[in-house]
JSON list of C-alpha atoms in Angstrom, two decimals:
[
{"chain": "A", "resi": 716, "resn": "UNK", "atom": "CA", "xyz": [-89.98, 110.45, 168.22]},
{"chain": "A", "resi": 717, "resn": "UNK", "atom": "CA", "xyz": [-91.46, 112.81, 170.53]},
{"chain": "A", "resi": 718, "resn": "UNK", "atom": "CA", "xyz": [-93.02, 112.41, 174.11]},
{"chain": "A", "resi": 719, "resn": "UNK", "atom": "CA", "xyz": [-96.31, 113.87, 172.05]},
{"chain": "A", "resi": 720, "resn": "UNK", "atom": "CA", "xyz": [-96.10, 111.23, 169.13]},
{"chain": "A", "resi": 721, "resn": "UNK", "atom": "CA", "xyz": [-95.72, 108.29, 171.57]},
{"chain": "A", "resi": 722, "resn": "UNK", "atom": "CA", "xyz": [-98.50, 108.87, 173.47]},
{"chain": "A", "resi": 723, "resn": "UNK", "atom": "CA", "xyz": [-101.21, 109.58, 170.02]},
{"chain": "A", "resi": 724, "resn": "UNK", "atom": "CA", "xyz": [-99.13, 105.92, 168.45]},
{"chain": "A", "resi": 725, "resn": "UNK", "atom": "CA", "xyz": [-100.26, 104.29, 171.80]},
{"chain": "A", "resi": 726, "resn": "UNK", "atom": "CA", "xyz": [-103.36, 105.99, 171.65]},
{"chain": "A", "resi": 727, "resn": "UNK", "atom": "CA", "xyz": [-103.82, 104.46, 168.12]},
{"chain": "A", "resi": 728, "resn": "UNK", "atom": "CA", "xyz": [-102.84, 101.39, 169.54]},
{"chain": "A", "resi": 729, "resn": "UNK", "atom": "CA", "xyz": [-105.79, 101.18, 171.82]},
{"chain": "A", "resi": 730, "resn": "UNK", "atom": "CA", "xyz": [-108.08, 102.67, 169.24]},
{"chain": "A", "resi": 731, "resn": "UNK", "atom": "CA", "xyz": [-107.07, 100.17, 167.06]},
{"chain": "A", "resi": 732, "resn": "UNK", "atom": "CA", "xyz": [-107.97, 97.69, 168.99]},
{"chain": "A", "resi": 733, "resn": "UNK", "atom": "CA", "xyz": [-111.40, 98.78, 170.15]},
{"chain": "A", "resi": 734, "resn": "UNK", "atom": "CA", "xyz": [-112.27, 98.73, 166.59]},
{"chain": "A", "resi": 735, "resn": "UNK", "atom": "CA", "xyz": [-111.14, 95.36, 165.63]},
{"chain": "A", "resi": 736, "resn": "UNK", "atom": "CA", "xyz": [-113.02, 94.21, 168.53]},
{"chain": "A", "resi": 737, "resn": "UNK", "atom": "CA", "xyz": [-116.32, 95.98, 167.76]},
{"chain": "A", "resi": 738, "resn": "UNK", "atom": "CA", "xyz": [-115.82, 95.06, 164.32]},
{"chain": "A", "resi": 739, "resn": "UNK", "atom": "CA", "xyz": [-116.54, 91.65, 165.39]},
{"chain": "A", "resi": 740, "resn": "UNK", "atom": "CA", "xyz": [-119.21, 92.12, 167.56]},
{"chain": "A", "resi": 741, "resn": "UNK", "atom": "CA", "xyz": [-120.85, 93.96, 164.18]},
{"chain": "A", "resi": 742, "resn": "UNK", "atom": "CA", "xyz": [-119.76, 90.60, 162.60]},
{"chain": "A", "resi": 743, "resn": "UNK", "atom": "CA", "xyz": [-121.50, 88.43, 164.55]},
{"chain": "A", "resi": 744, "resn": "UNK", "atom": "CA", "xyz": [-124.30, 90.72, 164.70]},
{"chain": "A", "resi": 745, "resn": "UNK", "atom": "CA", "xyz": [-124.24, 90.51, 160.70]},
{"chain": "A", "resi": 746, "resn": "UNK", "atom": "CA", "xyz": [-124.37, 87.19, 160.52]},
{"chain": "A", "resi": 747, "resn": "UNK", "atom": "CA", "xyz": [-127.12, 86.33, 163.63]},
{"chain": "A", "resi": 748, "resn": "UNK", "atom": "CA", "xyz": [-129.39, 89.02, 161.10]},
{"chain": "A", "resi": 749, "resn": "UNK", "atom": "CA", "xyz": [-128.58, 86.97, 158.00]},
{"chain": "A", "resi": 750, "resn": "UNK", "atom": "CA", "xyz": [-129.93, 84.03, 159.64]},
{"chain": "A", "resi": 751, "resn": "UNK", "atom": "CA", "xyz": [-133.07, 85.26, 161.03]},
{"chain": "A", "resi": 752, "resn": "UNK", "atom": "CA", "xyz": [-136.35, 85.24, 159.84]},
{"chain": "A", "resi": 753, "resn": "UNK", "atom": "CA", "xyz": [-138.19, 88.15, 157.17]},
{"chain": "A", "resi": 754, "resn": "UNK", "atom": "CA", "xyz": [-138.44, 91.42, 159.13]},
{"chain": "A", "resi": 755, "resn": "UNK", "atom": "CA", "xyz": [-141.16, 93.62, 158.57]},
{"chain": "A", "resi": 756, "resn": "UNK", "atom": "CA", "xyz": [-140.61, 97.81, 159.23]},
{"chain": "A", "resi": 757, "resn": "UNK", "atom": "CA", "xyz": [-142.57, 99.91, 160.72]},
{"chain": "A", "resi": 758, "resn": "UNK", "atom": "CA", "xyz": [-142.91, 103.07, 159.40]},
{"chain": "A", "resi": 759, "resn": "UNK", "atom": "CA", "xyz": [-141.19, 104.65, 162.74]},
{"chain": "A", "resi": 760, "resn": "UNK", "atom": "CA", "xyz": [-138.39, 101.97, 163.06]},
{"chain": "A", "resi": 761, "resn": "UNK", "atom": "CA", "xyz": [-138.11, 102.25, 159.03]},
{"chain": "A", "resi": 762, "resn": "UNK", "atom": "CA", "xyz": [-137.65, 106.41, 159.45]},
{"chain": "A", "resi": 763, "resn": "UNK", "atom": "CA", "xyz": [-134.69, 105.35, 162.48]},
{"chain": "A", "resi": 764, "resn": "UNK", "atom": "CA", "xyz": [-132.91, 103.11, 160.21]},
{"chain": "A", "resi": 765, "resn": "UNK", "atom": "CA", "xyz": [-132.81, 104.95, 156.90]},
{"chain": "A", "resi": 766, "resn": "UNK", "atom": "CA", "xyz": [-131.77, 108.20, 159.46]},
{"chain": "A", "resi": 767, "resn": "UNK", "atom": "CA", "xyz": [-128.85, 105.90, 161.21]},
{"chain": "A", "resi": 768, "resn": "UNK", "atom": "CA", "xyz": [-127.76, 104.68, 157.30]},
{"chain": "A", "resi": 769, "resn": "UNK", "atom": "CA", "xyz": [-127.80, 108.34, 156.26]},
{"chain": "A", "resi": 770, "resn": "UNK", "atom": "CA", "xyz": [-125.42, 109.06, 159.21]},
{"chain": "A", "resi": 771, "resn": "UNK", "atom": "CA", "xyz": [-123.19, 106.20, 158.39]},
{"chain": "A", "resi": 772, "resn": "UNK", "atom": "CA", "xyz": [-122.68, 107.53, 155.01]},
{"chain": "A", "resi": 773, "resn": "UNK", "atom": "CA", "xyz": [-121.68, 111.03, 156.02]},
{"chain": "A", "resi": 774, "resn": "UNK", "atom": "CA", "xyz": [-119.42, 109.11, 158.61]},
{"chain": "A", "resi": 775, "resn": "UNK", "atom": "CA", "xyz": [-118.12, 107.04, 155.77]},
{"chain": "A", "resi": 776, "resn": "UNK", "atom": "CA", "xyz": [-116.94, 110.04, 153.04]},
{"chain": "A", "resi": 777, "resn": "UNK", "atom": "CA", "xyz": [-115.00, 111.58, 156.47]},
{"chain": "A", "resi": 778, "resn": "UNK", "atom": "CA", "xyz": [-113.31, 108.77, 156.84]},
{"chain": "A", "resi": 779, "resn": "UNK", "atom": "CA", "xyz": [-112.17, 108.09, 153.13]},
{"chain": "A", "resi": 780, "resn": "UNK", "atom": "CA", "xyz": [-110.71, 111.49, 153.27]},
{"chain": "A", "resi": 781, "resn": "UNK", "atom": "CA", "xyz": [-109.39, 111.35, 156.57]},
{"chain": "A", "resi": 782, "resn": "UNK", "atom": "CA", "xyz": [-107.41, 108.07, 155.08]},
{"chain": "A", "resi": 783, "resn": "UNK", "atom": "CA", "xyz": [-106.09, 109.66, 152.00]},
{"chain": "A", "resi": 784, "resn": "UNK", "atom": "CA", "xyz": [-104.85, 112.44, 154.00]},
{"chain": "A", "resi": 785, "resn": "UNK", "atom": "CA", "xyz": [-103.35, 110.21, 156.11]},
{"chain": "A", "resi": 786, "resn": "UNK", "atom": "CA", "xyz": [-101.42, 108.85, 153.10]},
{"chain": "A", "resi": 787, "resn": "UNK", "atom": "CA", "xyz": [-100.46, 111.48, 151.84]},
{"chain": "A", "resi": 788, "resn": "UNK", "atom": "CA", "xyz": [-99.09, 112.98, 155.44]},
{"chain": "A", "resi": 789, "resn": "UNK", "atom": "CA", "xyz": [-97.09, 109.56, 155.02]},
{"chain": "A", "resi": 790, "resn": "UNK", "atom": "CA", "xyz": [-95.56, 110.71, 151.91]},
{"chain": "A", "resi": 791, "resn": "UNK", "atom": "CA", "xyz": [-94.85, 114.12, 152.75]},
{"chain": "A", "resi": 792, "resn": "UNK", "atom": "CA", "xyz": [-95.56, 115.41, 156.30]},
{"chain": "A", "resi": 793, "resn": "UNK", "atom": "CA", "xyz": [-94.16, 114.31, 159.82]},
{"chain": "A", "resi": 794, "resn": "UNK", "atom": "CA", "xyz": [-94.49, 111.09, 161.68]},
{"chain": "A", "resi": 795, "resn": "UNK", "atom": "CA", "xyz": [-96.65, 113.30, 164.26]},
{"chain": "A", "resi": 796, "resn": "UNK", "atom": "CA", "xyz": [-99.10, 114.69, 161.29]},
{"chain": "A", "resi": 797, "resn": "UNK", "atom": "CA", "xyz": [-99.82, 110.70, 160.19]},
{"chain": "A", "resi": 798, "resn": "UNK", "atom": "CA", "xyz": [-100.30, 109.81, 163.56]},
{"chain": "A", "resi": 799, "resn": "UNK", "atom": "CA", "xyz": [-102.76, 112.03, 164.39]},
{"chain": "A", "resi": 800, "resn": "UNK", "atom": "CA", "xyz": [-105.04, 111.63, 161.07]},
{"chain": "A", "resi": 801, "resn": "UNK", "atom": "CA", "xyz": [-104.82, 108.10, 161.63]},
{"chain": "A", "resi": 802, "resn": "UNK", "atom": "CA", "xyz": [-105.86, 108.41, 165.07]},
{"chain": "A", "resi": 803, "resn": "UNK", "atom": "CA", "xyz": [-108.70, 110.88, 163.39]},
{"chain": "A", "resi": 804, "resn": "UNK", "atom": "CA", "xyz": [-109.44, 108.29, 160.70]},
{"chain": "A", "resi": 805, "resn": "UNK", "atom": "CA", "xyz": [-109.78, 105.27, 163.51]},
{"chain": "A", "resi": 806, "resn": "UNK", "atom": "CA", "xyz": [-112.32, 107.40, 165.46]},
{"chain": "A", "resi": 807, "resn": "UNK", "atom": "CA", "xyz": [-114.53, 107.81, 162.48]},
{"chain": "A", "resi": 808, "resn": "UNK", "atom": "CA", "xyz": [-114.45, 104.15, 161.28]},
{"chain": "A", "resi": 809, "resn": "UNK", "atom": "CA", "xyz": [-115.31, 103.24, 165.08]},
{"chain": "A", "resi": 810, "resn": "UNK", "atom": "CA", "xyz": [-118.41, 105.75, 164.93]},
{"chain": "A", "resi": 811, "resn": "UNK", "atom": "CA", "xyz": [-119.21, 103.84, 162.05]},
{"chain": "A", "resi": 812, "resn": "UNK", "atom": "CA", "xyz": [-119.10, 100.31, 163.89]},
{"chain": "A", "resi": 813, "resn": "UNK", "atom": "CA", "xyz": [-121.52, 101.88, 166.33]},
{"chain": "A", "resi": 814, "resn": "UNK", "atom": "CA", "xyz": [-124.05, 103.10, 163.95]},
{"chain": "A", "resi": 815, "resn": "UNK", "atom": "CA", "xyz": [-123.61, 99.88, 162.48]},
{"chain": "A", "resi": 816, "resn": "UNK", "atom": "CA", "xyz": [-124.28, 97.99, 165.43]},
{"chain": "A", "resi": 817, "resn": "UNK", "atom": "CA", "xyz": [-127.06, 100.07, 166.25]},
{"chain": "A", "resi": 818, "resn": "UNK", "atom": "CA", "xyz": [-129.03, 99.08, 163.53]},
{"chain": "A", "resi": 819, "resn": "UNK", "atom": "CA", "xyz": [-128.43, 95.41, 163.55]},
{"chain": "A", "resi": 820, "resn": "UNK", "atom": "CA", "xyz": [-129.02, 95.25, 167.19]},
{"chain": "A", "resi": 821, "resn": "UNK", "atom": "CA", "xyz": [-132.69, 97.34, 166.08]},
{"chain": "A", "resi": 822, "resn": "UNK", "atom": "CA", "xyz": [-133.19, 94.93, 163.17]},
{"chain": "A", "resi": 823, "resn": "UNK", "atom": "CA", "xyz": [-132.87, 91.79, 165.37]},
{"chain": "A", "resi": 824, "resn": "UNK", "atom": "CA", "xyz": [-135.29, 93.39, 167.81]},
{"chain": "A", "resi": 825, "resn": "UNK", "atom": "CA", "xyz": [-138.28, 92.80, 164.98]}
]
């Protein structure tokens, strides 16, 4: 391996781990929401969350194909090429767990 690959596979490493940990701060987030009481939308709060949702989606078909690229960089490209859509893949799936957070942390406001 390469001074280059080393340095994006730690990079990973950290990303990796920012995302498991936000993923469980969404978690918990998830379940404190489930819990609560009825929420009621306002029409302005309502147009914020259907626009953060929308974004998630478009976040969320990147990241599919970011992750079958990365498989099939694993079955045919370099260690350096799956590396780096991995790291690409991470970063989108992290976006994700902040949009996500976002509107749970909105939605326990009300």
């Amino acid at each position: 391996m390469s001074t280059l690959e080393i340095i994006a596979l730690f990079s990973l490493i950290l990303l990796m781990a920012y995302n498991i940990r936000l993923g469980l701060m969404v978690k918990k987030l998830r379940d404190k929401l489930s819990k609560g009481k009825e929420i009621e939308l306002t029409e302005s709060t309502n147009k914020e969350i259907v626009d953060a949702i929308k974004t998630r989606k478009k976040w969320t078909v990147l990241s599919q194909c970011l992750f079958w690229i990365s498989i099939v960089m694993m079955l045919y490209g370099s260690m350096g090429l799956l590396i780096y859509f991995l790291d690409l893949y991470t970063i989108a799936v992290i976006y994700i767990n902040l949009v996500n957070r976002k509107v749970f942390t909105e939605l326990i406001k009300l």
